[in-house]
Structure formats: C-alpha cells, structure tokens
mmCIF file of C-alpha atoms in Angstrom:
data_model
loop_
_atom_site.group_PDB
_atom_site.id
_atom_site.type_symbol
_atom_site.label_atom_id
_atom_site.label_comp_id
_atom_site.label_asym_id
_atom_site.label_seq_id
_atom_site.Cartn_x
_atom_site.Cartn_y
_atom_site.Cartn_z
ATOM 1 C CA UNK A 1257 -19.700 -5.482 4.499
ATOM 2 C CA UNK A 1258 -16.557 -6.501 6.074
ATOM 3 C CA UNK A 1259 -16.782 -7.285 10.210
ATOM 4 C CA UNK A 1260 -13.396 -5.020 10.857
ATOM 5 C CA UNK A 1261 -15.475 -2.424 8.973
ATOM 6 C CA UNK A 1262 -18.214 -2.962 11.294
ATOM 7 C CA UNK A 1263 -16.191 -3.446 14.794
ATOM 8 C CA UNK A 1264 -14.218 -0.766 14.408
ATOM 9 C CA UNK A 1265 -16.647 2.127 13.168
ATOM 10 C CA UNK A 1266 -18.729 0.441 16.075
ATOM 11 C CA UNK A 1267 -16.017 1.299 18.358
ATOM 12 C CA UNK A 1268 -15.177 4.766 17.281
ATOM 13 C CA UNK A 1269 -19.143 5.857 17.369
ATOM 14 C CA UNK A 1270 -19.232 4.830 21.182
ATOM 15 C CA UNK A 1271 -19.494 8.397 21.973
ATOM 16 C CA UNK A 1272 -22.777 8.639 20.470
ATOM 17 C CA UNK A 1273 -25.935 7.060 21.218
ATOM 18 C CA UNK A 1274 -26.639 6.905 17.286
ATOM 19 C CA UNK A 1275 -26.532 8.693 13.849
ATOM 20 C CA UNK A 1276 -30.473 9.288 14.771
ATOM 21 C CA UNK A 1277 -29.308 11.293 17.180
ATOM 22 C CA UNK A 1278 -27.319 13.178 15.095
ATOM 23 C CA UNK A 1279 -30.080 13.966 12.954
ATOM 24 C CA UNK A 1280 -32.188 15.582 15.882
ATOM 25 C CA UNK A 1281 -34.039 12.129 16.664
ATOM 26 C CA UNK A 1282 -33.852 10.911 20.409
ATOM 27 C CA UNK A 1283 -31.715 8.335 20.606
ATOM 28 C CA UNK A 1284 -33.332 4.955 20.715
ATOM 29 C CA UNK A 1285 -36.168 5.672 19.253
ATOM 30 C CA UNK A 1286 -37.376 2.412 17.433
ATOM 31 C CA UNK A 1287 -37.175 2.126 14.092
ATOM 32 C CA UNK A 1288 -39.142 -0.379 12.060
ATOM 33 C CA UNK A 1289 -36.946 -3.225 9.907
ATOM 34 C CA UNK A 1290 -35.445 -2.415 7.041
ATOM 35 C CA UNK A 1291 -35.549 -3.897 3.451
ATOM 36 C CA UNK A 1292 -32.424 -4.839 1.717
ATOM 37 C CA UNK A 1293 -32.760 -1.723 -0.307
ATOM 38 C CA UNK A 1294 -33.113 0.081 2.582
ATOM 39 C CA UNK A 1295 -29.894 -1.372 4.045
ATOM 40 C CA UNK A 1296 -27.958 -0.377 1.148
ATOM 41 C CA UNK A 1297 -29.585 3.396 1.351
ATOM 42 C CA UNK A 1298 -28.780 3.279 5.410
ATOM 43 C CA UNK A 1299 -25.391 2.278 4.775
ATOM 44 C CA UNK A 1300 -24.663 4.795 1.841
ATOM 45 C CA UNK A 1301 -26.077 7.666 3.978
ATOM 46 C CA UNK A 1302 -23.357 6.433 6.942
ATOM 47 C CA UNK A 1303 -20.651 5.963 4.713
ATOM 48 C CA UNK A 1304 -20.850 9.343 2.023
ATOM 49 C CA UNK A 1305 -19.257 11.981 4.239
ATOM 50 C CA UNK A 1306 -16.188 10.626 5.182
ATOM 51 C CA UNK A 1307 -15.679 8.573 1.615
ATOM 52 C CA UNK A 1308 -16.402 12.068 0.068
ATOM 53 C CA UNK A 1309 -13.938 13.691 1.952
ATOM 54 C CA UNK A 1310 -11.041 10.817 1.673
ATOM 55 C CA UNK A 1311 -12.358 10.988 -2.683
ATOM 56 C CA UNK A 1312 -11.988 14.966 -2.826
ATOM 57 C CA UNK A 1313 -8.528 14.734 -0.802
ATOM 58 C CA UNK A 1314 -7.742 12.190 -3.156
ATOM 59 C CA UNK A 1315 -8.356 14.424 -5.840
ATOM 60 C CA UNK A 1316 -6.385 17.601 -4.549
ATOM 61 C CA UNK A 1317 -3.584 15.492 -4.067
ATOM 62 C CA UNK A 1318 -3.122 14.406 -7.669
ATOM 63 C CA UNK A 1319 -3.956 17.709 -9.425
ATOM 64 C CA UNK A 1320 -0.499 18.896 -6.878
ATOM 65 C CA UNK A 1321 1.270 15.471 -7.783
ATOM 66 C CA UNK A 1322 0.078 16.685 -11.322
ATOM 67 C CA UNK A 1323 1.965 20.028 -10.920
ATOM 68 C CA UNK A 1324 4.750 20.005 -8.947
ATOM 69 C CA UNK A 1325 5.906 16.252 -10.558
ATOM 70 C CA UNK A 1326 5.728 14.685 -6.528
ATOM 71 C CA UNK A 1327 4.913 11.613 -5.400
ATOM 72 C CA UNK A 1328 0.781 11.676 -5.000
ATOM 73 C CA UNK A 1329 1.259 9.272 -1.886
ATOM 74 C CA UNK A 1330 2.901 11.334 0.106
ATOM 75 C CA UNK A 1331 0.619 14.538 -0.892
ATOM 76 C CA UNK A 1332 -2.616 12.308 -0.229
ATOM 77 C CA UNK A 1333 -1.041 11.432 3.586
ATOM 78 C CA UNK A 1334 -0.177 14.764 4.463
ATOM 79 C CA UNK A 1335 -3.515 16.456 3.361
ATOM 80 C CA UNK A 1336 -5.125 13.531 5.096
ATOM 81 C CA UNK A 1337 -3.541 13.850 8.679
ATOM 82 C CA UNK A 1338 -4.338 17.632 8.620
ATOM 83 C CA UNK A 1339 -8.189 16.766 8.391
ATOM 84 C CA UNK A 1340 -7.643 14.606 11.168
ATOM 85 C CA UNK A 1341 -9.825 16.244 13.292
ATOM 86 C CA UNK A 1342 -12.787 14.803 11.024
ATOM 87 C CA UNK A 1343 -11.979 11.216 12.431
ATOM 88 C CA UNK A 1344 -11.982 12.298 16.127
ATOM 89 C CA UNK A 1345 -16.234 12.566 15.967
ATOM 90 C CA UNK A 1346 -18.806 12.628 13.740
ATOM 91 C CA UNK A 1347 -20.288 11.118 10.652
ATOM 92 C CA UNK A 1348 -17.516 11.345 8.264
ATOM 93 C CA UNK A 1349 -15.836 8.731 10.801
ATOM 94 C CA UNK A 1350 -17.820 5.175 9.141
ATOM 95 C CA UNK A 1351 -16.479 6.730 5.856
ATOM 96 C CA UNK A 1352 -13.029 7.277 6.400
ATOM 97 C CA UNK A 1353 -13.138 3.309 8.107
ATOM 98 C CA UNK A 1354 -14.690 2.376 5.042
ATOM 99 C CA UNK A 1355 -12.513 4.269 2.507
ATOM 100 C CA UNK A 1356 -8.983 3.027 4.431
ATOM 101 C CA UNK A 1357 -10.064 -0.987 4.295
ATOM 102 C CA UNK A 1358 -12.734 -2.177 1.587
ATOM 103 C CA UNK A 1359 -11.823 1.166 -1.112
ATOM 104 C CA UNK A 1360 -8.072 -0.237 -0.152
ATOM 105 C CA UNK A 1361 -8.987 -3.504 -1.401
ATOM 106 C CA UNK A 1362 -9.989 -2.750 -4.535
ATOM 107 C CA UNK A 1363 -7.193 -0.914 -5.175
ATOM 108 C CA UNK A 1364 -4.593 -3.293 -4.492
ATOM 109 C CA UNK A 1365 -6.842 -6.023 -6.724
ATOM 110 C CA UNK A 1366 -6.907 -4.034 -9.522
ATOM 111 C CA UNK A 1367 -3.183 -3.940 -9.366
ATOM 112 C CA UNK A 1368 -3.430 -7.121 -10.864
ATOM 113 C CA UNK A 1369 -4.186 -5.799 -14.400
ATOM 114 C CA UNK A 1370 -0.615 -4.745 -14.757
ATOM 115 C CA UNK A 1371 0.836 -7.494 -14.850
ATOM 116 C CA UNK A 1372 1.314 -10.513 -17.448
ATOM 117 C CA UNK A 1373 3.542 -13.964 -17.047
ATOM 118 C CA UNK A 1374 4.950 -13.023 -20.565
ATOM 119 C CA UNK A 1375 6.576 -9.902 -18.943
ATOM 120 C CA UNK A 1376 7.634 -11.426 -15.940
ATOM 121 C CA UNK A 1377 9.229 -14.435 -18.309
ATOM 122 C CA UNK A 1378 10.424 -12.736 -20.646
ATOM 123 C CA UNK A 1379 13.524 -11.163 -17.891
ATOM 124 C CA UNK A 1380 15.269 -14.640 -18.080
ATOM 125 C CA UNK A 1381 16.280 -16.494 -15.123
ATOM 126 C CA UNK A 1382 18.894 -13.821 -13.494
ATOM 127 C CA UNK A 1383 16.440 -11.006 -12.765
ATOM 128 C CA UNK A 1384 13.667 -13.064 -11.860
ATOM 129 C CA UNK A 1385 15.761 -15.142 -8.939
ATOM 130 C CA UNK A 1386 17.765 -11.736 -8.275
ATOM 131 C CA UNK A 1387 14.227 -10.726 -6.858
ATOM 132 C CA UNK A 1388 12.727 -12.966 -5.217
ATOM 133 C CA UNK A 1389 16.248 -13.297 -2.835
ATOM 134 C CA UNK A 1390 15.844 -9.976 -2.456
ATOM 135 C CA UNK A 1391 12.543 -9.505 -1.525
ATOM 136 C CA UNK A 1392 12.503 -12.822 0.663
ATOM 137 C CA UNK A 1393 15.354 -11.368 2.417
ATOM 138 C CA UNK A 1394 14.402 -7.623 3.058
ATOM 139 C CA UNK A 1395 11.545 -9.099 4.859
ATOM 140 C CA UNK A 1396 13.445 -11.242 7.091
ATOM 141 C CA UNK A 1397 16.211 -8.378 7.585
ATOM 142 C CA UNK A 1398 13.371 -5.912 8.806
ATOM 143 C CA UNK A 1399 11.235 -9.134 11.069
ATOM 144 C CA UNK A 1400 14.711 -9.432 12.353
ATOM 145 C CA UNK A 1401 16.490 -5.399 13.108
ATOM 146 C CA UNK A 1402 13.155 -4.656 13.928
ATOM 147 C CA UNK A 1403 13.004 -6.794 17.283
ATOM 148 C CA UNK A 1404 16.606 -5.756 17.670
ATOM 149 C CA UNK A 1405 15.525 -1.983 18.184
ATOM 150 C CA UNK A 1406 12.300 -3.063 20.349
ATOM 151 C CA UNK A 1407 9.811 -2.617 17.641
ATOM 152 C CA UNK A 1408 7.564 -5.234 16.698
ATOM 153 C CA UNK A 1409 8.144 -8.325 14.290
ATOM 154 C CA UNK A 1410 4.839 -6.975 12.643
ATOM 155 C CA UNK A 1411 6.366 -3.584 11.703
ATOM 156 C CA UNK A 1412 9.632 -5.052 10.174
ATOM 157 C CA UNK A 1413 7.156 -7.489 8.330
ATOM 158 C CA UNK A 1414 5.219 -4.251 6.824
ATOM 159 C CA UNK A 1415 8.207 -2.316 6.052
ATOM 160 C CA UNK A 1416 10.359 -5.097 4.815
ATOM 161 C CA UNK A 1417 7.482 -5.576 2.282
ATOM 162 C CA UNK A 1418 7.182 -2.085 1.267
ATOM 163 C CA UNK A 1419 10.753 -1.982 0.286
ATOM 164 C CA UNK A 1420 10.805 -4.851 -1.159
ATOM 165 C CA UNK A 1421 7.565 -4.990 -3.475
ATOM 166 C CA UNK A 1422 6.541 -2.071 -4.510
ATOM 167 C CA UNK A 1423 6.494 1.157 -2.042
ATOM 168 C CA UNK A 1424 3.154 2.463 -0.313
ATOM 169 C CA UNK A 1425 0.628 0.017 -2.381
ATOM 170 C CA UNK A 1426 2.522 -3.456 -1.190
ATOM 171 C CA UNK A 1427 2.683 -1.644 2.794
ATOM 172 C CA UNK A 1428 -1.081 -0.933 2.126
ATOM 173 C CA UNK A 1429 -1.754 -4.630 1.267
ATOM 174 C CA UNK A 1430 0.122 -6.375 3.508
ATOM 175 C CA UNK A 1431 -1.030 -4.280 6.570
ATOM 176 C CA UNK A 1432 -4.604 -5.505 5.562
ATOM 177 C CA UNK A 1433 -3.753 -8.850 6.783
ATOM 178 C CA UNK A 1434 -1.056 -8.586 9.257
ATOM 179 C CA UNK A 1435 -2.729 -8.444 13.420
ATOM 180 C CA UNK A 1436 -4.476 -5.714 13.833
ATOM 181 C CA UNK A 1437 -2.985 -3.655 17.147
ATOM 182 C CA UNK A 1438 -3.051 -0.125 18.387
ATOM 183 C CA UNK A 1439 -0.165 0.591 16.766
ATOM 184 C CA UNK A 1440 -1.214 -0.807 13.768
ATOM 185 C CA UNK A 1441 -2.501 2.243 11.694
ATOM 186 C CA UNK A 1442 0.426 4.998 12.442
ATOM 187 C CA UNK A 1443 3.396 2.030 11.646
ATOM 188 C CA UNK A 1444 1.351 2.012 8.099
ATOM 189 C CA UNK A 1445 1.409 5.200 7.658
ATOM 190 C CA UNK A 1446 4.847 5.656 9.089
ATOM 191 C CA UNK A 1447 5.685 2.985 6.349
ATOM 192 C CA UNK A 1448 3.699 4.526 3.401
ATOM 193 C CA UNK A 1449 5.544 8.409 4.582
ATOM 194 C CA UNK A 1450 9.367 6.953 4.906
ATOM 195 C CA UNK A 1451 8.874 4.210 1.671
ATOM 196 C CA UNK A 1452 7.790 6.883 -0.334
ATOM 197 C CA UNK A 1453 10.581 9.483 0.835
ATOM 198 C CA UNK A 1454 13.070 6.987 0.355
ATOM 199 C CA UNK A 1455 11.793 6.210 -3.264
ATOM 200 C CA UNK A 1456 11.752 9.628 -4.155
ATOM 201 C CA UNK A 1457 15.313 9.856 -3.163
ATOM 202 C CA UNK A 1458 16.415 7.177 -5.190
ATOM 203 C CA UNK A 1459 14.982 8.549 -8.040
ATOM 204 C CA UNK A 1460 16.773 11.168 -7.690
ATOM 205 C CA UNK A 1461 20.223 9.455 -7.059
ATOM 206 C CA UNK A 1462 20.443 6.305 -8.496
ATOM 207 C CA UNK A 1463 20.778 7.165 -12.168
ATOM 208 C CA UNK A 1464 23.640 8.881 -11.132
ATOM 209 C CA UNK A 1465 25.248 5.800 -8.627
ATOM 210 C CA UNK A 1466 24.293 3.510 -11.988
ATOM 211 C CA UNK A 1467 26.115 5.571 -14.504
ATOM 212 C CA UNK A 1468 29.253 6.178 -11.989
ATOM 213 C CA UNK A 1469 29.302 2.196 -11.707
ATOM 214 C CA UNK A 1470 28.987 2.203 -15.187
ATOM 215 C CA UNK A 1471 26.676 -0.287 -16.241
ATOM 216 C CA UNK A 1472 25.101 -0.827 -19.603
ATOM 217 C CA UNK A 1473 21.142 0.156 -20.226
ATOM 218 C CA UNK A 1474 20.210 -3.243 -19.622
ATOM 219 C CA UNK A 1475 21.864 -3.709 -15.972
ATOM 220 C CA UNK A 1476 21.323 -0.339 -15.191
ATOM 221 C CA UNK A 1477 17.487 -1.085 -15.718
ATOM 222 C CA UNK A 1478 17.643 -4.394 -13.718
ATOM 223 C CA UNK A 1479 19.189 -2.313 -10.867
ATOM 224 C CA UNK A 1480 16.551 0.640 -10.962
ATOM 225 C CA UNK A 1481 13.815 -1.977 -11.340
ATOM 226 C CA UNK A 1482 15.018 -4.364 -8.448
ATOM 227 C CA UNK A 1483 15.392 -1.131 -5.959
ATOM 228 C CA UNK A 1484 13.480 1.648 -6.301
ATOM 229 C CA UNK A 1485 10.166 0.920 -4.177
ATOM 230 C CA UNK A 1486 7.345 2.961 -6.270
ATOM 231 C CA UNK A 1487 6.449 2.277 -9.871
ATOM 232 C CA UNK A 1488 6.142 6.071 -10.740
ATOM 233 C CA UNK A 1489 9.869 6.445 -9.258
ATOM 234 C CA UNK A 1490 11.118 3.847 -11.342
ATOM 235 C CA UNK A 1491 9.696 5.052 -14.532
ATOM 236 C CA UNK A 1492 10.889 8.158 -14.007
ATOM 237 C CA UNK A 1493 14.061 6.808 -13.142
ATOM 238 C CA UNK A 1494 14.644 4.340 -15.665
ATOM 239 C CA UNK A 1495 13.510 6.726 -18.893
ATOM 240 C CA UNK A 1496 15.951 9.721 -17.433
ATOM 241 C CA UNK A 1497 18.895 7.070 -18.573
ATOM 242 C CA UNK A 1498 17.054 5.783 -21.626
ATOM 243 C CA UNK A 1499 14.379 4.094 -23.452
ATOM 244 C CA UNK A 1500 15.664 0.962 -22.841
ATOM 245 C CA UNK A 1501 16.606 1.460 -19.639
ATOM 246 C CA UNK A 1502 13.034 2.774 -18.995
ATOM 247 C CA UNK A 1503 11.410 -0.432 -20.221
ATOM 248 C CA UNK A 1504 13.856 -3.022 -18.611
ATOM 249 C CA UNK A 1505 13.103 -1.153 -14.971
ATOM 250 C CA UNK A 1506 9.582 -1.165 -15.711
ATOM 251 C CA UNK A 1507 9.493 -5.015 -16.616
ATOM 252 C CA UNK A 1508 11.586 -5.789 -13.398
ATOM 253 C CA UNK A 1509 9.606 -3.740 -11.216
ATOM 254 C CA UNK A 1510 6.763 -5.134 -12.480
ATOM 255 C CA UNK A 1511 7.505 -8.317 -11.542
ATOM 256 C CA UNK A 1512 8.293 -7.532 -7.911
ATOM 257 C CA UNK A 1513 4.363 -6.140 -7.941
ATOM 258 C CA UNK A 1514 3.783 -9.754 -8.883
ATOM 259 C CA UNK A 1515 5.643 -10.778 -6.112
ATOM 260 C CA UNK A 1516 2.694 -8.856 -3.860
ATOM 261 C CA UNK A 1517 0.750 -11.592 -4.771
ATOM 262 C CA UNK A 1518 2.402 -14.905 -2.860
ATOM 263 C CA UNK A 1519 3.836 -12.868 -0.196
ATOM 264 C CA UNK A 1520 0.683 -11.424 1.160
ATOM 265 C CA UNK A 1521 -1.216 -15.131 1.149
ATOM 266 C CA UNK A 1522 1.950 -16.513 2.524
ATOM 267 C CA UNK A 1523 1.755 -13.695 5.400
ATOM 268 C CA UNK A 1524 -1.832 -14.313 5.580
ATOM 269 C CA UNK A 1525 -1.653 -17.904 5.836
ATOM 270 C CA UNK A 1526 1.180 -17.493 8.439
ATOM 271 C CA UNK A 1527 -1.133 -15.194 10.713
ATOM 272 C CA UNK A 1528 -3.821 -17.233 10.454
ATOM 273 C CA UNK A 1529 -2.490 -20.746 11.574
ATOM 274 C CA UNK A 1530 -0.522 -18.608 14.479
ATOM 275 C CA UNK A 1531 -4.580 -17.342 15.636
ATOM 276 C CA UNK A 1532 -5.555 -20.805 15.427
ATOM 277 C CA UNK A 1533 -2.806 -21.906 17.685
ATOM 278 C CA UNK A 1534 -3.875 -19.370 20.027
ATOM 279 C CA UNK A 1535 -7.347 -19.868 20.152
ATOM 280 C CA UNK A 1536 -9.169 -22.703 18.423
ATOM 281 C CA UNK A 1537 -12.135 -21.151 17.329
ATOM 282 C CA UNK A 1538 -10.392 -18.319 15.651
ATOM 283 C CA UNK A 1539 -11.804 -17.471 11.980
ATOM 284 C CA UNK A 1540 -9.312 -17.940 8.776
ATOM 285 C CA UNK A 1541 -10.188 -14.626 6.558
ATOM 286 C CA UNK A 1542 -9.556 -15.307 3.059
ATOM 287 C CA UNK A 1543 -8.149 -12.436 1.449
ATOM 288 C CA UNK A 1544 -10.283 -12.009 -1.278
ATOM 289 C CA UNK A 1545 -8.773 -8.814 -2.892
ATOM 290 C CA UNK A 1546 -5.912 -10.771 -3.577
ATOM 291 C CA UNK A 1547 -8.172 -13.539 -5.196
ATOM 292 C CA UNK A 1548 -9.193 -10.954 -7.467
ATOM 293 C CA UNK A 1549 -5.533 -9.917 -8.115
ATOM 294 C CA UNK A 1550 -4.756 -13.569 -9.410
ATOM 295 C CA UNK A 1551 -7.707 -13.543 -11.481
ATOM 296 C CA UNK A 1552 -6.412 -10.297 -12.912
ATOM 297 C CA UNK A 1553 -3.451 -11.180 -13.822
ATOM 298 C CA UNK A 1554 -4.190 -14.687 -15.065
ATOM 299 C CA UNK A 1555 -7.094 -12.929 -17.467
ATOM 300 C CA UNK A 1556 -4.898 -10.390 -18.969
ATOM 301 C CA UNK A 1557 -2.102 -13.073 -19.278
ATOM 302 C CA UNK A 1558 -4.159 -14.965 -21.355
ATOM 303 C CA UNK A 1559 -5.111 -11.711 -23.409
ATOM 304 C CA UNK A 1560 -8.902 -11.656 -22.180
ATOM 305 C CA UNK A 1561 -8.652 -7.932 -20.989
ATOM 306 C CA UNK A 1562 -8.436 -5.248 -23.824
ATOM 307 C CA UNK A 1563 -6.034 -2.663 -23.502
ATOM 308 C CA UNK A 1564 -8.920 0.139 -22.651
ATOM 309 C CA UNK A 1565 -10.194 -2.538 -19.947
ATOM 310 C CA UNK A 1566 -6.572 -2.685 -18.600
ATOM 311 C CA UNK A 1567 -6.040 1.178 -18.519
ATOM 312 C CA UNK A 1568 -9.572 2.011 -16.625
ATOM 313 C CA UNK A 1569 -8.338 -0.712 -14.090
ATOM 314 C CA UNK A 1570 -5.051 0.631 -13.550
ATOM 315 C CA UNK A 1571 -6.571 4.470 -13.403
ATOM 316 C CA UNK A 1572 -9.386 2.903 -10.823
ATOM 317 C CA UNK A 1573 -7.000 0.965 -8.855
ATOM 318 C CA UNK A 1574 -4.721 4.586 -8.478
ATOM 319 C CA UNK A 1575 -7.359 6.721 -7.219
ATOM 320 C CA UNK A 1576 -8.678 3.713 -4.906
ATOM 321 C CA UNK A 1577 -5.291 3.605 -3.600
ATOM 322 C CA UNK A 1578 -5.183 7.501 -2.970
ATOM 323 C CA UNK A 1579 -7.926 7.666 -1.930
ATOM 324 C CA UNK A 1580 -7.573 5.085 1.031
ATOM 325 C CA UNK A 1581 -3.986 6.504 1.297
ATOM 326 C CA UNK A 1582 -6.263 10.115 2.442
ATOM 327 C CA UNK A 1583 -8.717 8.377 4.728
ATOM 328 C CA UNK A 1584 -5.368 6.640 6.572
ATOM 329 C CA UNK A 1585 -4.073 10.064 6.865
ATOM 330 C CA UNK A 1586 -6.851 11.175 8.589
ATOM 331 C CA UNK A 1587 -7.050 8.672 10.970
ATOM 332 C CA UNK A 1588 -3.904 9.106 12.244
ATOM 333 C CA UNK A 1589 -2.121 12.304 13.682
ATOM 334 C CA UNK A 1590 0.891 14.301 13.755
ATOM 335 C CA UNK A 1591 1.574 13.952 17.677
ATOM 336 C CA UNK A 1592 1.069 9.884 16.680
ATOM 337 C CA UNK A 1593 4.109 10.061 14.558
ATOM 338 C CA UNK A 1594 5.983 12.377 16.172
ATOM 339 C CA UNK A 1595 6.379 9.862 19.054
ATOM 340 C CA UNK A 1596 7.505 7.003 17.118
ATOM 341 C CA UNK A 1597 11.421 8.481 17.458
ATOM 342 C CA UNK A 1598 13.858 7.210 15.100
ATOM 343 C CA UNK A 1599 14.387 3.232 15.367
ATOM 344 C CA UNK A 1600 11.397 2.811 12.403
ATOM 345 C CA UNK A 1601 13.020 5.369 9.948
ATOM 346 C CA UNK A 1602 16.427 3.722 11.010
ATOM 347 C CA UNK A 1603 15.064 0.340 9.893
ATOM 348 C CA UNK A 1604 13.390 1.158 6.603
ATOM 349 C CA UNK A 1605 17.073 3.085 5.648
ATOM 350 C CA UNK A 1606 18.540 -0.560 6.285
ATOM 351 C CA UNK A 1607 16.352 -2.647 4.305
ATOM 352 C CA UNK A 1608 16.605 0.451 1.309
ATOM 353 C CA UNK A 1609 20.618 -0.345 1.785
ATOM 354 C CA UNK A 1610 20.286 -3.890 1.256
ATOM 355 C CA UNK A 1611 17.827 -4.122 -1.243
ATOM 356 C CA UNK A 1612 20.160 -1.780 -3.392
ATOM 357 C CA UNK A 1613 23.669 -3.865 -2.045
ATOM 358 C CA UNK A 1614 22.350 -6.938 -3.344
ATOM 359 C CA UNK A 1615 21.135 -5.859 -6.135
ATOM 360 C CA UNK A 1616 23.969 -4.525 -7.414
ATOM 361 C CA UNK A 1617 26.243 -7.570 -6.402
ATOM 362 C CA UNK A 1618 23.898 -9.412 -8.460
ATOM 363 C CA UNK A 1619 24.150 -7.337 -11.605
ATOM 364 C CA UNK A 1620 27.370 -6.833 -11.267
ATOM 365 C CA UNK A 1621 29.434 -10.343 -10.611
ATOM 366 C CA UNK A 1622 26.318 -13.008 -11.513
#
C-alpha cells in the first residue's frame, strides 16, 4: 500500500498501543510472521470499518442527491463531517485514511473513460484554446490573490484547479499531489464545499445570464461548458436551454476534464523538483492514478473499451469519488472550517468571476 497511507494511519493510532489491544490482547504480545495471505487478511480486517462507513455514507448521500436533484458532493461532505467523531479514535480511523487517498485514486483514474480525442477535436480550434487560457490562468489568478490575502500559494493552486477543471473531482486530484501540510485536508474540503456551491449556483443562473446576452445554442453551450465547474451542473445546465446546447456544454466540459490530466503531472512535476531542491534525497512519487487516466483515455480513443465497459467505469469512478469525498468529511470538522474566515471563499468567488469574464469575451468578440 501507499507510504502516506501507512505514515499517517501510523500517526493517528499513536494513542494506542495496537489493534491487539483493541481486541482484548495485551499489547505487545508477539505475534508470529505472517504470510502474504495473511497480510492481505490483516490489512482488510484494519481497513473494513472505516471504508464501510465512508461506502454506506457514500450511499445515503446519492439515494438524497437521487431525491432532492442536489449535488451528491456536497451531501457526501456534510454527512461525512458529522461522523467525525469516528476519525478522532478507533478502528474505523485506517479506513477512512484509506478510503480518502488510494479509493480517491481510483476514482479520479477512471475519469479517464470519459473522455475521447475525437470529442475534444471535434470543438475546433476556438473552444479548445478558449480553455486552456482559461484554465492556465485561473490557476495563476488564485497562486497569486491567494498570497495577497495571506493564504498559501498551495490553496490558490487547489482552488484555481477546481474552478478551472472540473469542480470537487479535479480539487480531489490535485490535492493528492500538492505538499502535504496541516492545513492540507480542511483547504480540500473547504475547496470541494465552496466549488460545489458555486457550481450549483451557476446552474441555476447562467442559462438565464446566456439567454439575456443572447447567444445562439452553440455559444451558449461553449459558455456553460467553459464555466460551470461540475459535470452534473453543466448537463443540467446546458439541456435546460436545449439539446444542442446540452451536448456542446458537455463536449466542452469534457475537455476541461481532459485538461486534469497535464495539469496535475505538471503540478506534480513542479512539487517534486522544488523537494529535490530542498533536500537531495527526497523521493519523486509518480502519480500513477493519473497513468491510468492516460491509458483510459488513449484506449477508449482508439475504440478498445465497449460502451458497457465505459459506463461501469464511469459508475465505479462516481461512487469511488463519493465515497472518498465521505471519508474527507469525516476527517475534518466543523470548528476546522469555521475558523478559516472569509479570504478562501473570497478567492474561489474571484477565480468563478474570471473564469465566466473570459469566457464570455471569448465567445462573444473571438
């Protein structure tokens, strides 16, 4: 498994002498080595509780999401940080570590079977350049307001990416590889809460700013696609105009997920050379998940994944993503957020302003 799995559930269980312990075993009692099988057993028996809990969380979440026609995010976060409690001791803690990184992974790799080049292609040259500016520069506009309030160049990285890509899943991947800090699990979550608020608020309002502007079904849908941060938003924005509206803002918004894909290596690659400036023995992680995102979308480019195969991996890649979206929730806390003030919600309303101002000088005058 993953060493930041390992450190950090190491970390948290320093308040017990061991899980035998738990079990009514004195603690360091020897135990004799264990087979490979046995591993696997030890480390399924560590990890079920918590992964259980983030899964049935998960669950609950999307049946309300299901119901009430909300964003499943934001339902997923909220039930999460009420069961916080669960992270604070005991053995649902290796779980919810486990559940918030490596499930996480998956997720965001599976993404990947989205995606085609003939989609992205197929937009011409406008839409295509229109985001990539716009993504390039919401990052840099959030790295840069963000030190200008006294937050850290980390955070603006993070939420800069969430607006610009694609809403809670880009924040999700790109905090995977930015420094890990202190600080570093509520600012996700902060992220994935005021991303998804914000999306839902477009959805809401843009149809209407596009129609007052009065744009045609084909601009509108380059607008809705190139702004609104979560997929789900956008589809429900784009098809409330029309059917060709619906499939334009799909197509662009699909190609800003694409986007996740060079921006997190390039962040990646970034942090990595700055660790090995500070310290010359420090280890390069290759982010595999997003290895496994290329490979995705290179396989069903080339039409090697059937449409059933493509379905199952975009339905297991959304309840991965809940479900590590529930085990962050619970490892953060109310009183956590609470005393972030307003400088991080202030940022992520400036990047959503942007993103939407350039967008729409784009559609409008290129």
């Amino acid at each position: 498994m993953s060493s930041d799995l390992d450190t950090d559930t190491a970390s948290v269980h320093a308040i017990f002498q061991s899980y035998d312990g738990m079990e009514g075993l004195a603690a360091g009692s020897s135990a004799p080595a264990l087979t490979q099988s046995g591993k696997w057993q030890a480390f399924f028996q560590r990890t079920y509780p918590g992964l259980l809990v983030a899964a049935t969380i998960a669950l609950a979440a999307t049946w309300l999401s299901q119901q009430y026609r909300s964003p499943v995010m934001l339902f997923a976060l909220l039930f999460g940080m009420t069961f916080h409690f669960l992270y604070e001791e005991g053995r649902c803690v290796a779980g919810i570590e486990f559940a918030s990184k490596a499930v996480l992974r998956v997720g965001v790799a599976l993404l990947g079977a989205r995606i085609t080049a003939h989609q992205i292609l197929e937009l011409g040259a406008m839409p295509i350049a229109t985001v990539i500016a716009a993504i390039v520069s919401t990052i840099a506009l959030g790295a840069f307001v963000a030190q200008r309030f006294g937050l850290s160049r980390s955070f603006g990285v993070l939420s800069g990416g969430a607006v610009g890509i694609c809403g809670a899943s880009a924040a999700l991947a790109i905090a995977s590889v930015l420094p890990r800090t202190s600080e570093s699990e509520r600012d996700t979550i902060l992220t994935v809460v005021t991303v998804t608020l914000l999306s839902t608020i477009a959805m809401i309002t843009y149809p209407l700013f596009v129609t007052a502007l009065g744009f045609d079904h084909v601009h509108a849908g380059i607008f809705l696609g190139g702004t609104i941060h979560d997929v789900a938003q956008v589809v429900g924005a784009g098809y409330s105009i029309s059917p060709e509206t619906g499939d334009v803002a799909t197509y662009v918004k699909l190609l800003r997920v694409s986007m996740l894909l060079p921006v997190v290596f390039t962040i990646a690659f970034i942090v990595s050379r700055r660790a090995k400036a500070g310290q010359n023995s420090a280890k390069v992680n290759l982010p595999f998940f997003l290895v496994g995102f290329a490979a995705l979308v290179m396989a069903n480019s080339l039409g090697l994944l059937p449409k059933v195969a493509t379905d199952a991996a975009n339905d297991l890649s959304r309840w991965c993503l809940v479900t590590a979206i529930a085990a962050l929730g619970m490892k953060t806390s109310f009183k956590d957020l609470a005393a972030v003030g307003w400088k991080p919600i202030a940022v992520m309303v400036l990047e959503t302003a942007w993103i939407a101002a350039l967008t729409v000088v784009a559609v409008r005058f290129i």
